[in-house]
Short mmCIF file of C-alpha atoms in Angstrom, two decimals:
data_model
loop_
_atom_site.label_atom_id
_atom_site.label_comp_id
_atom_site.label_asym_id
_atom_site.label_seq_id
_atom_site.Cartn_x
_atom_site.Cartn_y
_atom_site.Cartn_z
CA MET A 7 105.82 12.94 41.82
CA LEU A 8 106.51 12.14 45.47
CA ALA A 9 104.36 13.33 48.28
CA GLN A 10 106.15 15.61 50.76
CA SER A 11 105.86 15.43 54.61
CA LEU A 12 103.12 17.38 56.21
CA LEU A 13 105.68 18.37 58.72
CA VAL A 14 107.39 20.38 56.18
CA PRO A 15 104.70 22.17 54.25
CA ALA A 16 107.12 24.73 52.88
CA LEU A 17 108.71 21.87 50.84
CA LEU A 18 105.56 20.96 49.04
CA LEU A 19 106.59 22.72 45.90
CA SER A 20 110.29 22.96 46.62
CA VAL A 21 112.02 20.40 44.59
CA VAL A 22 113.46 22.47 41.56
CA GLY A 23 109.80 23.99 41.30
CA ALA A 24 108.27 20.55 40.38
CA VAL A 25 104.52 20.12 40.91
CA GLN A 26 104.11 17.59 43.67
CA ASP A 27 101.10 15.24 43.96
CA THR A 28 100.51 16.90 47.21
CA VAL A 29 99.40 20.62 46.55
CA ASP A 30 98.49 23.37 49.05
CA VAL A 31 95.80 25.77 47.67
CA GLY A 32 95.64 27.86 50.82
CA TYR A 33 92.42 26.54 52.44
CA SER A 34 93.22 22.77 51.94
CA ILE A 35 96.02 20.45 51.09
CA TYR A 36 95.11 18.01 48.24
CA LYS A 37 96.92 14.73 47.53
CA GLY A 38 96.34 13.65 43.95
CA GLN A 39 98.09 11.06 41.95
CA ALA A 40 100.55 10.47 39.09
CA LEU A 41 99.24 8.06 36.56
CA PRO A 42 101.35 5.54 34.62
CA ASN A 43 100.47 7.45 31.27
CA GLY A 44 102.50 10.55 32.35
CA VAL A 45 99.44 12.61 33.46
CA SER A 46 98.75 13.60 37.07
CA GLN A 47 95.35 14.25 38.36
CA TRP A 48 93.64 15.96 41.31
CA LEU A 49 90.11 15.11 41.52
CA GLY A 50 87.24 16.32 43.62
CA ILE A 51 88.81 19.70 44.70
CA ARG A 52 86.47 21.88 46.54
CA TYR A 53 86.17 25.36 44.97
CA ALA A 54 83.35 26.63 47.12
CA ALA A 55 81.62 25.82 50.25
CA PRO A 56 79.15 23.18 50.25
CA PRO A 57 75.81 24.77 49.15
CA LEU A 58 73.73 23.40 51.94
CA GLY A 59 71.47 24.81 54.48
CA GLU A 60 71.34 28.68 54.25
CA LEU A 61 73.73 28.34 51.34
CA ARG A 62 71.06 26.46 49.44
CA PHE A 63 70.06 28.70 46.37
CA ALA A 64 72.66 31.21 47.46
CA PRO A 65 75.75 32.32 45.41
CA PRO A 66 78.96 30.37 45.87
CA GLN A 67 81.00 31.07 49.13
CA GLU A 68 84.60 30.73 49.73
CA PRO A 69 85.52 27.05 50.59
CA LEU A 70 86.08 26.09 54.28
CA ARG A 71 89.45 25.44 55.60
CA THR A 72 90.11 21.76 56.10
CA PRO A 73 92.82 20.32 58.40
CA GLY A 74 95.14 17.53 57.13
CA VAL A 75 95.59 16.20 53.62
CA GLN A 76 92.43 15.77 51.42
CA ASP A 77 92.26 12.74 49.15
CA ALA A 78 91.93 14.02 45.48
CA THR A 79 92.06 10.61 43.87
CA ILE A 80 88.18 10.30 43.45
CA HIS A 81 85.79 12.51 41.62
CA GLY A 82 83.43 14.46 43.69
CA LYS A 83 79.91 13.70 43.18
CA TYR A 84 78.05 15.81 40.53
CA CYS A 85 75.08 17.95 41.01
CA LEU A 86 71.32 17.05 41.45
CA GLY A 87 69.56 17.00 38.04
CA THR A 88 66.11 18.00 37.20
CA GLY A 89 63.95 14.88 36.65
CA ARG A 90 66.75 12.56 38.09
CA SER A 91 66.17 9.98 40.77
CA PRO A 92 66.22 11.45 44.32
CA THR A 93 68.15 8.40 45.43
CA ASP A 94 70.90 8.52 42.74
CA LYS A 95 74.15 7.85 44.71
CA SER A 96 76.41 9.59 42.05
CA THR A 97 74.83 12.89 42.80
CA SER A 98 74.63 15.16 45.61
CA GLU A 99 73.62 18.73 46.58
CA ASP A 100 77.22 18.91 47.91
CA CYS A 101 78.74 18.94 44.45
CA LEU A 102 80.89 22.14 43.91
CA PHE A 103 84.15 20.24 42.93
CA LEU A 104 86.64 20.63 40.04
CA ASP A 105 89.26 18.32 38.75
CA VAL A 106 92.81 19.38 37.53
CA GLN A 107 94.74 17.22 35.05
CA ALA A 108 98.16 18.06 34.09
CA PRO A 109 101.38 16.61 32.71
CA THR A 110 103.29 14.75 35.58
CA LYS A 111 106.58 16.48 34.40
CA ALA A 112 105.10 19.96 34.76
CA THR A 113 106.72 22.41 37.22
CA VAL A 114 105.28 25.45 38.98
CA HIS A 115 107.22 27.41 36.32
CA SER A 116 105.86 25.54 33.26
CA LYS A 117 103.07 28.15 32.51
CA LEU A 118 101.38 25.70 30.30
CA PRO A 119 98.26 26.75 28.36
CA VAL A 120 95.06 25.84 30.21
CA PHE A 121 91.79 24.33 28.84
CA LEU A 122 88.91 25.14 31.23
CA TYR A 123 85.92 22.92 30.12
CA ILE A 124 82.46 23.46 31.20
CA GLN A 125 80.05 20.50 30.68
CA GLY A 126 76.68 20.62 29.37
CA GLY A 127 73.27 19.33 30.40
CA GLY A 128 70.68 22.14 29.40
CA PHE A 129 71.38 23.79 32.74
CA ASN A 130 69.17 20.97 34.29
CA LEU A 131 71.90 18.46 34.82
CA ASN A 132 75.60 17.76 34.74
CA SER A 133 75.57 15.67 31.57
CA ASN A 134 79.29 15.10 31.00
CA PRO A 135 80.91 14.71 34.56
CA ASN A 136 84.22 13.20 35.43
CA THR A 137 86.02 14.31 32.47
CA ASN A 138 89.11 12.16 31.51
CA ALA A 139 91.56 14.63 29.70
CA SER A 140 94.47 12.19 29.58
CA GLY A 141 94.26 11.48 25.92
CA LEU A 142 94.08 15.22 24.97
CA ILE A 143 97.07 16.00 27.43
CA ILE A 144 99.13 13.03 25.97
CA ASN A 145 98.51 14.18 22.44
CA SER A 146 99.38 17.73 23.20
CA GLY A 147 102.97 16.50 23.87
CA TYR A 148 102.20 16.83 27.58
CA ASP A 149 101.90 20.55 26.99
CA ILE A 150 98.56 21.63 28.42
CA VAL A 151 96.57 21.67 31.62
CA VAL A 152 92.85 20.70 31.84
CA VAL A 153 90.35 21.87 34.47
CA SER A 154 86.79 20.65 34.59
CA LEU A 155 83.95 21.34 36.98
CA ASN A 156 80.63 20.68 38.27
CA TYR A 157 78.09 23.42 38.69
CA ARG A 158 74.52 23.74 40.14
CA VAL A 159 71.70 23.21 37.83
CA GLY A 160 67.88 23.05 37.87
CA PRO A 161 66.31 24.97 40.79
CA TYR A 162 69.58 24.70 42.80
CA GLY A 163 71.34 26.87 40.25
CA PHE A 164 68.67 28.83 38.41
CA MET A 165 65.79 29.45 40.59
CA THR A 166 64.87 33.02 41.77
CA ASP A 167 62.03 34.63 43.61
CA SER A 168 62.19 38.34 42.56
CA ASP A 169 63.43 39.08 46.04
CA LYS A 170 65.71 36.71 48.12
CA ILE A 171 67.30 34.45 45.80
CA VAL A 172 70.15 35.96 43.63
CA PRO A 173 69.58 34.71 40.06
CA ASN A 174 71.95 32.64 37.87
CA ASN A 175 73.93 30.99 40.67
CA GLY A 176 74.98 28.13 38.37
CA LEU A 177 76.76 30.72 36.36
CA ARG A 178 78.28 32.28 39.42
CA ASP A 179 79.67 28.83 40.42
CA GLN A 180 81.40 28.61 37.05
CA ARG A 181 82.92 32.15 37.53
CA LYS A 182 84.10 30.99 40.93
CA VAL A 183 86.04 28.41 39.08
CA LEU A 184 87.38 30.88 36.69
CA GLU A 185 88.64 32.93 39.72
CA TRP A 186 90.03 29.80 41.43
CA VAL A 187 92.10 29.21 38.24
CA GLN A 188 93.56 32.57 38.30
CA LYS A 189 94.60 31.93 41.98
CA HIS A 190 95.88 28.48 41.76
CA ILE A 191 96.43 27.03 38.50
CA SER A 192 100.11 27.90 38.44
CA GLN A 193 100.74 25.38 41.27
CA PHE A 194 99.66 22.66 38.83
CA GLY A 195 101.90 23.97 36.02
CA GLY A 196 99.34 26.13 34.24
CA ASP A 197 99.52 29.72 33.15
CA PRO A 198 96.78 31.90 34.49
CA ASN A 199 97.47 34.40 31.67
CA HIS A 200 96.61 31.67 29.00
CA ILE A 201 93.24 30.21 29.63
CA THR A 202 90.93 29.03 26.76
CA LEU A 203 87.49 28.78 28.02
CA GLY A 204 85.52 25.79 26.47
CA GLY A 205 82.31 23.96 26.81
CA SER A 206 79.66 21.99 25.01
CA SER A 207 75.91 22.56 24.73
CA ALA A 208 74.81 24.29 27.87
CA GLY A 209 78.54 24.58 28.67
CA ALA A 210 79.10 26.34 25.27
CA ALA A 211 76.10 28.50 26.21
CA SER A 212 77.98 29.17 29.36
CA VAL A 213 80.99 30.28 27.58
CA THR A 214 78.75 32.75 25.65
CA TYR A 215 77.20 34.04 28.82
CA HIS A 216 80.87 34.68 30.09
CA LEU A 217 81.67 36.41 27.09
CA THR A 218 78.77 38.72 27.73
CA ALA A 219 78.66 38.74 31.44
CA ASN A 220 78.00 42.13 33.09
CA ASN A 221 77.78 43.67 29.37
CA GLY A 222 81.00 42.18 28.42
CA THR A 223 83.12 43.36 31.30
CA ASN A 224 86.61 41.78 30.93
CA ARG A 225 88.13 40.52 34.32
CA GLY A 226 90.96 38.83 32.50
CA LEU A 227 89.58 35.43 33.57
CA PHE A 228 90.02 33.80 30.13
CA HIS A 229 91.80 34.59 26.70
CA ALA A 230 90.14 32.63 24.05
CA ALA A 231 86.84 30.74 23.75
CA ILE A 232 85.58 27.36 22.17
CA ALA A 233 81.90 26.76 22.15
CA GLU A 234 80.50 23.40 20.88
CA SER A 235 76.83 23.49 19.93
CA PRO A 236 76.04 26.64 21.94
CA SER A 237 72.47 26.47 23.22
CA PHE A 238 70.19 29.45 22.68
CA ALA A 239 66.99 29.00 24.74
CA THR A 240 64.02 31.15 25.82
CA THR A 241 65.30 33.71 28.32
CA LEU A 242 62.88 34.87 31.03
CA SER A 243 63.19 37.91 33.19
CA VAL A 244 63.22 37.60 37.16
CA ALA A 245 59.69 38.53 37.13
CA GLN A 246 58.57 36.04 34.40
CA SER A 247 60.38 33.29 36.03
CA GLN A 248 58.57 33.85 39.35
CA TYR A 249 55.99 31.21 38.57
CA MET A 250 58.74 28.50 38.51
CA TYR A 251 59.52 29.37 42.16
CA THR A 252 55.86 29.45 43.15
CA GLN A 253 55.04 26.08 41.61
CA PHE A 254 58.26 24.41 43.07
CA ALA A 255 57.54 25.72 46.43
CA THR A 256 53.99 24.63 46.33
CA ARG A 257 54.83 21.15 45.09
CA VAL A 258 57.38 20.64 48.12
CA GLY A 259 54.81 22.13 50.57
CA CYS A 260 56.33 25.44 51.28
CA VAL A 261 53.64 28.09 51.00
CA GLY A 262 53.44 31.25 52.95
CA LYS A 263 55.76 34.20 53.62
CA ASP A 264 58.72 31.97 54.86
CA SER A 265 58.74 29.68 51.77
CA LEU A 266 62.33 30.13 51.32
CA ALA A 267 63.28 29.21 54.83
CA CYS A 268 61.15 26.14 54.47
CA MET A 269 62.60 24.89 51.29
CA ARG A 270 66.09 25.34 52.78
CA LYS A 271 64.92 22.94 55.74
CA LYS A 272 63.73 20.40 53.31
CA THR A 273 65.94 17.35 52.52
CA ALA A 274 67.57 17.07 49.18
CA VAL A 275 65.44 13.91 48.69
CA GLU A 276 62.31 15.81 49.34
CA LEU A 277 63.33 18.55 46.80
CA GLN A 278 64.30 16.15 44.18
CA THR A 279 60.97 14.40 44.41
CA SER A 280 59.38 17.61 43.11
CA ASN A 281 62.08 18.57 40.73
CA PHE A 282 60.54 18.32 37.34
CA ASN A 283 59.78 20.44 34.54
CA ILE A 284 56.69 22.42 33.78
CA PRO A 285 55.42 24.34 30.68
CA LEU A 286 57.04 27.81 29.96
CA PRO A 287 54.48 30.62 30.02
CA GLY A 288 52.23 30.38 26.96
CA ALA A 289 53.37 26.70 26.26
CA SER A 290 51.31 23.64 26.50
CA LYS A 291 53.92 21.06 27.29
CA PRO A 292 57.25 21.31 29.31
CA PRO A 293 60.28 22.22 27.25
CA ASN A 294 63.21 20.09 26.83
CA TYR A 295 64.82 22.22 29.62
CA MET A 296 63.09 24.63 31.72
CA TRP A 297 65.55 25.81 34.33
CA LEU A 298 67.67 28.44 32.44
CA PRO A 299 69.75 31.50 32.96
CA THR A 300 67.61 34.55 33.77
CA LEU A 301 67.70 38.14 32.71
CA ASP A 302 68.97 39.69 36.10
CA ASN A 303 70.13 43.08 34.93
CA GLU A 304 73.58 42.17 36.34
CA PHE A 305 75.20 39.02 35.25
CA VAL A 306 72.82 38.57 32.33
CA GLN A 307 71.75 42.05 31.35
CA ASP A 308 70.09 41.52 28.03
CA TYR A 309 69.10 38.81 25.51
CA THR A 310 72.34 37.31 24.04
CA TYR A 311 71.37 38.31 20.44
CA ARG A 312 70.94 41.96 21.45
CA VAL A 313 74.11 42.02 23.66
CA PHE A 314 76.11 40.95 20.61
CA GLN A 315 74.37 43.29 18.33
CA GLN A 316 75.31 46.13 20.69
CA GLY A 317 79.03 44.85 20.75
CA LYS A 318 78.75 44.18 24.61
CA PHE A 319 81.09 41.26 24.83
CA ILE A 320 84.59 40.29 25.57
CA ARG A 321 86.92 40.47 22.46
CA VAL A 322 88.78 37.17 22.30
CA PRO A 323 89.38 34.59 19.43
CA THR A 324 86.69 32.12 19.21
CA VAL A 325 85.69 28.76 17.72
CA TYR A 326 82.07 28.10 17.43
CA GLY A 327 80.36 24.96 15.76
CA ASP A 328 77.73 22.35 15.77
CA ASP A 329 76.75 18.87 14.54
CA SER A 330 74.96 18.15 11.40
CA ASN A 331 71.77 16.74 13.13
CA GLY A 332 71.81 18.56 16.57
CA GLY A 333 68.05 18.27 17.16
CA THR A 334 67.40 14.66 16.70
CA LYS A 335 68.07 13.89 20.19
CA PHE A 336 65.42 16.21 21.40
CA ALA A 337 62.59 16.38 18.90
CA PRO A 338 59.88 13.62 19.78
CA LYS A 339 60.63 10.65 17.35
CA ASP A 340 56.69 10.01 17.02
CA THR A 341 56.01 13.58 15.68
CA ALA A 342 53.43 12.85 13.01
CA THR A 343 51.92 15.97 11.75
CA LEU A 344 53.03 19.49 10.97
CA GLN A 345 50.84 20.68 13.81
CA GLU A 346 52.70 18.55 16.16
CA SER A 347 55.86 19.82 14.84
CA ASN A 348 54.90 23.37 15.24
CA GLY A 349 53.58 22.64 18.72
CA TYR A 350 56.91 21.20 19.86
CA VAL A 351 58.75 24.27 18.63
CA LEU A 352 56.28 26.48 20.18
CA ASP A 353 56.84 24.78 23.60
CA GLN A 354 60.39 25.58 23.39
CA TYR A 355 59.77 29.32 22.19
CA PRO A 356 56.29 30.13 23.45
CA VAL A 357 56.65 33.74 21.98
CA LEU A 358 56.70 32.54 18.37
CA THR A 359 53.83 34.33 16.53
CA LEU A 360 51.58 32.55 13.99
CA GLU A 361 53.30 34.46 11.33
CA MET A 362 56.52 33.41 12.42
CA LEU A 363 55.53 29.71 12.46
CA GLY A 364 54.18 30.25 8.99
CA GLU A 365 57.44 31.53 7.85
CA ILE A 366 59.32 28.64 9.57
CA ASN A 367 57.00 26.07 7.71
CA GLU A 368 58.04 27.87 4.38
CA LEU A 369 61.77 27.79 5.27
CA TYR A 370 61.73 24.09 6.41
CA PRO A 371 59.95 21.89 3.96
CA ASN A 372 59.51 18.39 5.67
CA PRO A 373 62.21 16.15 4.28
CA ASN A 374 60.13 12.88 4.89
CA THR A 375 57.86 11.73 2.08
CA SER A 376 56.26 8.79 4.03
CA CYS A 377 53.45 10.99 5.60
CA PRO A 378 50.98 10.20 6.84
CA ALA A 379 52.89 8.00 9.29
CA VAL A 380 54.00 8.02 12.85
CA GLY A 381 57.31 10.01 13.04
CA CYS A 382 57.21 11.39 9.54
CA TYR A 383 57.64 14.87 10.93
CA TRP A 384 60.43 13.99 13.28
CA ARG A 385 63.10 15.38 11.22
CA HIS A 386 61.11 18.46 10.27
CA ALA A 387 60.84 19.35 14.16
CA SER A 388 64.46 18.38 14.64
CA ASN A 389 65.90 20.68 11.79
CA VAL A 390 64.03 23.58 13.00
CA TYR A 391 65.05 23.00 16.65
CA GLN A 392 68.83 22.40 15.77
CA GLU A 393 69.18 25.37 13.62
CA ALA A 394 67.26 27.75 15.94
CA ARG A 395 68.99 26.73 19.23
CA TYR A 396 72.51 25.67 18.20
CA MET A 397 73.66 26.19 14.61
CA CYS A 398 72.49 29.66 13.55
CA PRO A 399 73.42 31.39 16.95
CA GLY A 400 76.92 30.16 16.76
CA MET A 401 77.40 31.50 13.02
CA TYR A 402 76.03 34.72 14.16
CA ILE A 403 78.24 35.24 17.16
CA SER A 404 81.09 34.26 14.89
CA SER A 405 80.18 36.96 12.44
CA VAL A 406 79.81 39.73 15.13
CA VAL A 407 83.32 38.54 16.66
CA ALA A 408 84.93 38.97 13.25
CA LYS A 409 83.21 42.19 12.61
CA HIS A 410 84.78 43.45 15.73
CA GLY A 411 88.24 42.56 14.71
CA LYS A 412 88.96 39.31 16.45
CA ASP A 413 89.64 35.98 14.66
CA ALA A 414 86.57 33.57 14.58
CA TRP A 415 86.50 29.89 13.12
CA VAL A 416 83.33 27.98 12.61
CA TYR A 417 83.01 24.20 12.19
CA ARG A 418 80.51 21.45 11.36
CA TRP A 419 80.78 18.04 12.75
CA ASN A 420 79.50 15.59 10.00
CA VAL A 421 81.29 12.44 10.96
CA GLU A 422 78.73 9.61 10.30
CA ASP A 423 78.58 6.57 12.71
CA PRO A 424 76.82 3.57 10.94
CA GLU A 425 74.77 2.74 14.15
CA GLN A 426 73.58 6.47 14.74
CA MET A 427 72.78 6.77 10.97
CA ALA A 428 70.73 3.57 10.88
CA SER A 429 68.79 4.74 14.03
CA GLY A 430 67.75 7.80 12.34
CA LEU A 431 69.86 10.23 14.69
CA GLY A 432 72.25 11.06 11.86
CA VAL A 433 75.17 13.12 13.38
CA PRO A 434 73.63 13.98 16.71
CA HIS A 435 74.10 16.71 19.31
CA THR A 436 77.60 16.76 20.92
CA VAL A 437 78.78 13.53 19.40
CA GLU A 438 82.18 15.21 18.77
CA LEU A 439 82.82 15.08 22.45
CA ASN A 440 84.06 11.45 21.86
CA ALA A 441 86.68 12.79 19.39
CA LEU A 442 87.72 15.67 21.65
CA TRP A 443 88.74 13.32 24.63
CA GLY A 444 89.28 10.28 22.57
CA ALA A 445 87.15 7.07 22.31
CA ASP A 446 89.52 5.24 24.81
CA TYR A 447 88.66 8.05 27.58
CA VAL A 448 84.83 8.31 27.41
CA ASP A 449 82.06 5.96 28.21
CA ASP A 450 79.89 4.49 25.45
CA ALA A 451 81.67 5.98 22.53
CA PRO A 452 80.24 5.00 19.08
CA ALA A 453 81.74 1.85 17.83
CA SER A 454 83.22 3.58 14.64
CA TYR A 455 85.38 6.04 16.88
CA GLN A 456 87.22 2.90 18.43
CA ASP A 457 90.80 2.09 17.22
CA GLY A 458 90.62 0.37 13.92
CA GLN A 459 87.24 1.44 12.96
CA VAL A 460 86.25 3.86 10.29
CA ASN A 461 86.18 7.08 12.26
CA ALA A 462 89.21 6.36 14.44
CA ALA A 463 90.98 9.20 12.84
CA ALA A 464 88.22 11.66 13.76
CA SER A 465 89.88 12.10 17.20
CA PRO A 466 93.39 13.03 16.11
CA THR A 467 91.97 15.47 13.42
CA MET A 468 89.81 17.20 15.89
CA GLN A 469 92.52 17.35 18.64
CA HIS A 470 94.97 18.83 16.04
CA TYR A 471 92.85 21.91 15.69
CA TRP A 472 91.71 22.12 19.19
CA LEU A 473 95.16 21.72 20.64
CA ASN A 474 96.66 24.46 18.34
CA PHE A 475 93.84 26.77 19.36
CA ILE A 476 94.31 26.12 23.07
CA LYS A 477 98.06 26.76 22.65
CA TYR A 478 98.20 29.45 20.01
CA TYR A 479 94.73 30.81 19.84
CA ASP A 480 94.82 29.72 16.25
CA PRO A 481 93.68 26.25 15.14
CA ASN A 482 96.22 26.14 12.37
CA GLY A 483 99.20 26.32 14.70
CA ARG A 484 101.94 28.81 15.64
CA ASN A 485 102.61 29.85 12.00
CA ALA A 486 99.08 29.94 10.98
CA TYR A 487 99.49 27.07 8.49
CA ASP A 488 102.16 24.60 8.86
CA GLY A 489 101.67 22.59 5.69
CA SER A 490 100.58 19.37 7.45
CA ARG A 491 98.11 16.78 6.24
CA TYR A 492 95.29 18.82 7.92
CA PRO A 493 93.79 21.41 5.74
CA GLN A 494 93.96 25.12 6.57
CA TRP A 495 90.88 26.15 8.62
CA LYS A 496 90.16 29.60 7.15
CA LYS A 497 88.76 32.32 9.43
CA TRP A 498 85.07 33.07 9.32
CA GLY A 499 84.27 35.78 7.02
CA GLU A 500 87.35 35.51 4.81
CA GLY A 501 85.71 35.39 1.37
CA ALA A 502 82.67 33.22 1.57
CA GLN A 503 81.28 32.09 4.78
CA SER A 504 82.89 28.66 5.14
CA ARG A 505 83.06 26.15 7.88
CA LEU A 506 85.66 23.46 8.51
CA THR A 507 83.62 20.32 7.91
CA PHE A 508 84.77 17.17 9.72
CA GLN A 509 83.89 14.23 7.55
CA THR A 510 83.55 10.55 8.01
CA GLY A 511 86.94 8.72 8.11
CA GLY A 512 88.60 11.62 9.87
CA LYS A 513 88.89 13.93 6.83
CA ALA A 514 88.18 17.61 6.98
CA GLU A 515 87.44 20.20 4.39
CA MET A 516 86.33 23.76 4.06
CA ILE A 517 82.86 24.03 2.69
CA PRO A 518 80.86 27.25 2.11
CA VAL A 519 77.56 27.71 3.85
CA ASP A 520 74.72 27.01 1.38
CA SER A 521 72.24 29.80 0.46
CA GLY A 522 69.38 27.88 2.04
CA LEU A 523 71.04 27.71 5.40
CA ARG A 524 72.06 31.39 5.18
CA GLN A 525 68.30 32.30 4.47
CA ARG A 526 67.06 30.36 7.51
CA CYS A 527 69.79 31.57 9.74
CA ASP A 528 68.69 35.26 8.63
CA PHE A 529 65.33 34.31 10.04
CA TRP A 530 66.55 33.39 13.38
CA THR A 531 68.93 36.40 13.45
CA ARG A 532 66.13 38.85 12.61
CA ASN A 533 63.86 37.27 15.28
CA GLY A 534 66.31 36.23 17.99
CA VAL A 535 65.59 39.34 20.27
CA ALA A 536 61.82 38.87 19.76
CA LEU A 537 62.08 35.16 20.61
CA THR A 538 63.88 36.26 23.84
CA MET A 539 67.09 34.34 22.83
#
């Protein structure tokens, strides 16, 4: 890819349709770079105006026009996170950037499938910024385009005041990127009519919110969905979340009728100093994540369980799944009694009744026999949290998708890393991201995922299915099942409810969901709306 002269902007894309490293997206011209591995990247592209001043706590606005050529070889800073240092130089309030990574050989006529990935972080931080998709693109046969993004989190993206602040601006940031992709992705070789929307944790919850946005109104912004460990949390109404605004404004010294104007004049450092979690209504301690999407009667019109129950979602093929021990990163390791375990769960879901907690204790016997001892109820709390928040909601959604005539596939990530097993984490939340992108392309991948180690084959196994789904909306490939060394991933609901289970060493097999898990998930499904999930 050779940059074209600024004196001849019409030639930017003129060489037999080839995508150039300099691309004009209308409001700005961005110069990316072609890497030696055959992948080109454009990093730090603004997709919205800087959310500063009067745009702080406001919906995303159109990006400003900029003169000259903008450097697109460095990631934009990611968004300010709750509980994070006010002097962290890697973050900024000016953070609405996206990255595009594509095969260098792509042309404006390639119409390659697009994977639009939303990172997680509990809606309180950007936990997986600066995605390196080179490995996935290379292993696709240089046949896909990947887009990743930052979006506002914490109070910047999810605070409202029942009056002047539009709720769910973090989700609106994401929609802005979906719209951006429709307008511009063809210039990078992508097909706007072939978009797989994916995400992990809060990113997977975001995928689910986009499936149900505005009661499932289909704007044609994506055509398939992958949700890795979708996070179902307590959802408050705008009125119920008012206390968060009141508390935050008070902490930063902005009381009175002009509190919003006052907060918009504060520096980001001043806001960050007071950006920490407090308990949900009815809880005694702060939850793992407090700032969350809010029922706004527009973007988020009802609890997710009820929206799916009513069939108000976009019908597209889906992949949902979770890790075997998705709660171990979150439950306190020193949980020593059943009362402490119940208290932790109640702090996450304060509308739990005493009767519900009693039924939970019956459904979840403590797997640890060392009590009394510090930490002997850690796994009890962890097991309740993981199935309530991640595992059971994903299986429920898949059942509803299948019921409404769309293909759905479910997985379980059960790849054991020796160090994580020894630490007691088991197979923790979102560990499969190391396999999705490839251990060489992520920071701090488990040692066993590296080349030559026991789980090195986990990445090609996962990428086989994900790439097929991104390309064909079927994880088994163009012809459903090609007889390869990878087992057929059967659809959810075909016969027994079975998940493709990724095992240690890169193996995978279809395993039916056991009766105990089905019974526990039935509890969360029955009570999901009552728990405001």
